Amino acid sequence: RIGIRVLIGQYLSLRQKPVQNYIGLICLHSSPYEIVKRAIDDAAFMCTRKYGDSPEVIITGRLDLTFPYVPTHLHYIMLELLKNSMRATVDWHGIDADYPPIKVVIADGKD
């Protein structure tokens, strides 16, 4: 389902007026750090709304990394991972506890 949505979105985006640093849906300089920060804000909002608080999230690693990718797709993936991590942390430690931080490591490789 995601594959078909990406193909259709790419096709439709290529028919629109060009956007700087984008080819269709693909951002040529996607920053995982910026995308993760937005996903943290969204997940923390949802967690706070449901449980009254949310764990802190620490981002480490290659904060300067960029690569061509579909930012909305990466945001969706990160949001789901963070929501699951926050829910599990709150469920395990209880609602009125001091939560340990959730750690996100941004890494790259040669492959």
CSV table of C-alpha atoms in Angstrom, one decimal:
chain,number,residue,atom,x,y,z
A,1,ARG,CA,0.0,0.0,0.0
A,2,ILE,CA,2.8,2.4,0.8
A,3,GLY,CA,4.6,1.6,-2.5
A,4,ILE,CA,1.5,2.4,-4.5
A,5,ARG,CA,0.9,5.6,-2.6
A,6,VAL,CA,4.6,6.7,-3.2
A,7,LEU,CA,4.4,5.9,-6.9
A,8,ILE,CA,1.2,7.9,-7.3
A,9,GLY,CA,2.5,10.7,-5.2
A,10,GLN,CA,5.7,10.9,-7.2
A,11,TYR,CA,3.8,10.9,-10.5
A,12,LEU,CA,1.5,13.7,-9.3
A,13,SER,CA,4.3,15.7,-7.8
A,14,LEU,CA,6.3,15.6,-11.0
A,15,ARG,CA,3.3,17.2,-12.8
A,16,GLN,CA,3.3,20.2,-10.4
A,17,LYS,CA,5.5,23.2,-10.4
A,18,PRO,CA,9.1,22.2,-9.3
A,19,VAL,CA,10.1,22.8,-5.7
A,20,GLN,CA,13.7,23.6,-4.9
A,21,ASN,CA,15.8,20.6,-3.6
A,22,TYR,CA,13.0,18.2,-4.6
A,23,ILE,CA,12.4,15.8,-7.4
A,24,GLY,CA,8.7,15.0,-7.0
A,25,LEU,CA,8.3,13.7,-3.4
A,26,ILE,CA,12.0,13.0,-3.0
A,27,CYS,CA,14.0,15.7,-1.1
A,28,LEU,CA,17.6,15.7,-2.3
A,29,HIS,CA,18.9,16.8,1.1
A,30,SER,CA,16.6,15.0,3.6
A,31,SER,CA,17.9,15.6,7.2
A,32,PRO,CA,17.1,12.7,9.5
A,33,TYR,CA,17.9,15.0,12.4
A,34,GLU,CA,15.2,17.6,11.4
A,35,ILE,CA,12.7,14.8,10.6
A,36,VAL,CA,13.3,13.1,13.9
A,37,LYS,CA,12.9,16.4,15.8
A,38,ARG,CA,9.5,16.9,14.2
A,39,ALA,CA,8.5,13.3,14.9
A,40,ILE,CA,9.5,13.7,18.6
A,41,ASP,CA,7.3,16.8,18.9
A,42,ASP,CA,4.4,15.0,17.3
A,43,ALA,CA,4.8,11.8,19.4
A,44,ALA,CA,5.4,13.8,22.7
A,45,PHE,CA,2.2,15.7,22.0
A,46,MET,CA,0.2,12.5,21.5
A,47,CYS,CA,1.8,10.8,24.6
A,48,THR,CA,1.2,13.9,26.8
A,49,ARG,CA,-2.4,14.1,25.6
A,50,LYS,CA,-3.0,10.4,26.5
A,51,TYR,CA,-0.9,9.9,29.6
A,52,GLY,CA,-0.3,13.5,30.9
A,53,ASP,CA,3.5,13.4,30.3
A,54,SER,CA,6.1,12.0,27.9
A,55,PRO,CA,9.6,10.7,28.2
A,56,GLU,CA,12.5,12.8,27.0
A,57,VAL,CA,14.1,11.8,23.7
A,58,ILE,CA,17.9,12.3,23.1
A,59,ILE,CA,19.2,12.4,19.6
A,60,THR,CA,22.8,11.4,19.0
A,61,GLY,CA,25.1,10.4,16.1
A,62,ARG,CA,25.4,12.0,12.6
A,63,LEU,CA,23.3,15.1,13.2
A,64,ASP,CA,24.6,16.7,10.0
A,65,LEU,CA,23.7,13.7,7.8
A,66,THR,CA,21.6,14.3,4.7
A,67,PHE,CA,20.6,12.0,1.8
A,68,PRO,CA,17.9,11.8,-0.9
A,69,TYR,CA,14.7,10.3,0.5
A,70,VAL,CA,11.0,10.9,0.9
A,71,PRO,CA,10.7,13.0,4.1
A,72,THR,CA,7.1,12.2,4.8
A,73,HIS,CA,7.8,8.5,4.6
A,74,LEU,CA,10.7,8.8,7.1
A,75,HIS,CA,8.6,11.0,9.4
A,76,TYR,CA,5.8,8.4,9.4
A,77,ILE,CA,8.3,5.6,10.3
A,78,MET,CA,10.0,7.6,13.0
A,79,LEU,CA,6.6,8.7,14.5
A,80,GLU,CA,5.4,5.1,14.8
A,81,LEU,CA,8.7,4.0,16.4
A,82,LEU,CA,8.6,6.9,18.9
A,83,LYS,CA,5.0,6.5,19.7
A,84,ASN,CA,5.6,2.8,20.5
A,85,SER,CA,8.7,3.6,22.6
A,86,MET,CA,6.9,6.3,24.6
A,87,ARG,CA,3.9,4.1,25.2
A,88,ALA,CA,6.1,1.2,26.3
A,89,THR,CA,8.2,3.5,28.6
A,90,VAL,CA,5.1,4.9,30.3
A,91,ASP,CA,3.4,1.5,30.6
A,92,TRP,CA,6.5,-0.1,32.1
A,93,HIS,CA,7.4,2.7,34.6
A,94,GLY,CA,3.9,3.9,35.4
A,95,ILE,CA,2.2,7.2,34.8
A,96,ASP,CA,3.7,9.2,37.7
A,97,ALA,CA,7.3,7.9,37.4
A,98,ASP,CA,10.5,9.5,36.3
A,99,TYR,CA,11.0,8.1,32.9
A,100,PRO,CA,14.4,7.1,31.5
A,101,PRO,CA,15.2,9.0,28.2
A,102,ILE,CA,14.5,7.4,24.9
A,103,LYS,CA,17.6,7.4,22.7
A,104,VAL,CA,17.6,7.9,18.9
A,105,VAL,CA,21.0,7.3,17.1
A,106,ILE,CA,21.4,8.6,13.6
A,107,ALA,CA,24.0,6.5,11.9
A,108,ASP,CA,25.3,6.1,8.3
A,109,GLY,CA,27.5,3.5,6.6
A,110,LYS,CA,29.3,2.9,3.4
A,111,ASP,CA,26.8,0.3,2.1
